[in-house]
XYZ file of C-alpha atoms in Angstrom:
196
model
C -9.309 112.040 97.680
C -7.052 110.086 100.669
C -6.813 106.925 99.097
C -5.741 108.397 95.816
C -2.435 110.115 97.593
C -1.867 106.588 99.232
C -1.698 105.109 95.796
C 0.445 107.731 94.283
C 3.248 107.371 97.326
C 3.014 103.530 97.039
C 4.005 103.788 93.181
C 6.635 106.303 94.213
C 8.309 103.919 96.742
C 8.013 100.977 94.658
C 9.575 102.446 91.509
C 12.399 104.171 93.996
C 13.093 100.370 95.185
C 12.976 99.231 91.555
C 15.527 101.690 90.418
C 17.952 101.384 93.244
C 17.707 97.599 92.302
C 18.870 98.244 88.893
C 21.553 100.718 90.039
C 23.081 98.054 91.940
C 26.723 96.397 90.701
C 26.310 93.051 89.611
C 28.397 90.385 91.499
C 31.332 89.079 89.083
C 31.296 85.716 87.884
C 35.060 85.167 88.328
C 37.132 87.012 90.971
C 39.777 89.146 89.282
C 43.378 88.069 90.675
C 45.609 91.223 91.318
C 49.013 90.632 90.428
C 51.362 90.703 93.424
C 53.389 93.889 93.735
C 56.845 93.818 92.488
C 59.308 93.030 95.621
C 61.575 95.839 96.843
C 63.740 94.334 99.067
C 66.459 93.373 99.757
C 68.237 96.150 97.716
C 71.847 96.592 98.119
C 72.873 100.100 99.659
C 76.402 100.143 100.747
C 79.240 98.664 98.464
C 80.904 95.618 99.553
C 83.955 97.544 100.029
C 81.978 99.993 102.752
C 80.543 96.738 104.217
C 84.011 95.234 104.465
C 85.524 98.661 106.028
C 83.078 99.911 108.039
C 81.074 96.809 109.661
C 83.133 93.379 108.968
C 86.728 93.927 109.610
C 86.362 96.204 112.801
C 83.885 93.391 114.209
C 86.163 90.840 113.444
C 89.239 92.662 115.057
C 86.981 92.816 118.099
C 86.437 89.439 118.209
C 89.973 88.423 117.297
C 91.215 90.746 120.350
C 88.819 89.498 122.756
C 91.101 87.294 124.187
C 95.190 87.765 124.123
C 98.175 89.338 125.890
C 98.465 93.042 125.730
C 100.908 95.232 127.475
C 100.013 97.013 130.619
C 101.833 99.100 132.858
C 103.244 96.274 135.078
C 104.367 94.171 132.265
C 101.921 91.719 130.099
C 98.584 91.045 131.067
C 96.211 88.349 129.850
C 92.719 89.710 128.237
C 89.793 87.778 128.250
C 85.810 88.371 128.956
C 85.330 87.442 132.540
C 82.041 89.101 133.521
C 78.522 88.634 132.068
C 78.475 92.040 130.237
C 81.861 91.244 128.853
C 80.204 87.971 127.502
C 77.101 89.844 126.093
C 78.912 92.704 124.534
C 81.007 89.829 122.902
C 77.750 88.401 121.456
C 76.359 91.083 120.014
C 79.824 91.630 117.974
C 79.694 87.901 116.708
C 75.701 88.068 115.858
C 76.596 91.277 113.861
C 79.284 89.318 111.753
C 76.956 86.555 111.324
C 74.333 88.618 109.931
C 77.201 90.633 107.786
C 77.367 87.662 105.956
C 73.621 87.756 104.602
C 74.530 91.489 103.469
C 77.098 89.905 101.359
C 74.861 87.493 100.113
C 72.531 90.246 98.705
C 72.661 89.892 94.780
C 74.162 92.978 92.553
C 76.088 94.569 95.397
C 78.150 96.965 93.980
C 81.949 96.156 95.049
C 82.714 100.231 94.828
C 79.972 102.535 94.209
C 81.218 105.132 91.065
C 83.277 107.890 92.826
C 84.110 105.652 95.702
C 88.021 105.467 96.270
C 89.873 102.920 97.892
C 90.987 104.031 101.413
C 94.484 102.390 100.492
C 95.725 101.456 97.240
C 95.751 98.247 95.459
C 98.840 95.763 96.136
C 100.637 93.673 94.086
C 98.263 90.596 92.806
C 95.214 92.583 94.210
C 92.164 92.824 91.694
C 91.162 96.249 90.624
C 87.054 97.119 92.024
C 85.807 96.320 88.470
C 87.692 92.997 88.220
C 86.624 91.746 91.418
C 83.015 92.810 90.641
C 82.902 90.642 87.298
C 84.487 87.650 89.191
C 81.621 87.570 91.719
C 79.285 87.599 88.923
C 80.981 84.981 87.145
C 81.358 82.622 90.520
C 78.439 83.783 92.379
C 77.928 80.349 93.496
C 81.332 80.140 94.996
C 80.590 83.724 96.414
C 77.634 82.810 98.384
C 79.655 79.833 99.277
C 82.223 82.013 100.997
C 79.660 83.933 102.682
C 78.104 80.928 104.299
C 81.536 79.746 105.302
C 81.782 83.092 107.096
C 78.331 82.890 108.422
C 79.034 79.086 109.891
C 82.291 80.082 111.484
C 80.603 83.082 113.485
C 77.558 80.953 114.460
C 80.222 78.587 115.832
C 81.695 81.151 117.800
C 78.156 82.313 118.983
C 78.153 78.595 120.591
C 81.438 78.912 122.381
C 79.910 82.575 123.667
C 77.236 81.094 124.772
C 79.050 78.426 126.485
C 81.623 80.834 128.184
C 84.251 78.805 126.890
C 87.486 81.063 126.285
C 89.459 78.199 124.515
C 86.599 77.405 122.333
C 86.356 80.817 121.265
C 89.725 81.158 120.199
C 89.798 78.027 118.213
C 86.437 79.546 116.474
C 88.004 82.664 116.134
C 90.738 81.000 113.781
C 88.060 79.653 111.532
C 86.371 83.270 111.055
C 90.070 84.393 109.998
C 90.137 80.913 107.491
C 87.208 81.630 106.093
C 87.928 85.387 105.327
C 91.441 84.709 104.006
C 89.326 81.693 101.705
C 87.236 84.449 99.994
C 90.262 87.273 99.826
C 91.952 84.901 98.465
C 89.550 83.977 95.601
C 87.858 87.394 95.023
C 90.635 89.965 96.390
C 94.017 88.903 95.774
C 94.587 85.854 93.986
C 97.824 86.380 92.144
C 99.109 87.618 95.180
C 102.468 85.525 95.411
C 102.770 83.282 98.834
C 105.514 84.253 101.054
C 108.145 81.537 100.952
């Protein structure tokens, strides 16, 4: 009787193992390639006008105003960065301007979102936002070249800040102004007459 019980238990164990082996999934003969997820970044959020008025123009104004002459209580006073803290704060602003050029290069950024209004009315010769949008789309390589010029001029300015060279800083700041103006003449007010 003991051998009969042992035989039945052995047969059951063998049957269970065979059943488990049959349930195991077979390895695929060829690996299945999964499609990569669709990229979601970068995705423009702010309009060009918001970037210009909220980040780029105020930052450039701080850079241009870092060196110059201001009116003090006892007359004109020369203003320039003198301490390590002054130079460090100025460096942050110049780096912000350089990075802002990357934001302008994100494709499909609206010049002005639906429902937004210009803070100041367009002047004579200014393109309305929808026309500026069309021009940017039609001349995208030129737009990218202008954003690159802005970034290059900011990076040159950064070198003068790192060297704490006030004269080079003033010169480089002029190059930022030229880069901005060249872009504006092409995409914002191409029809504005040049003053005599």
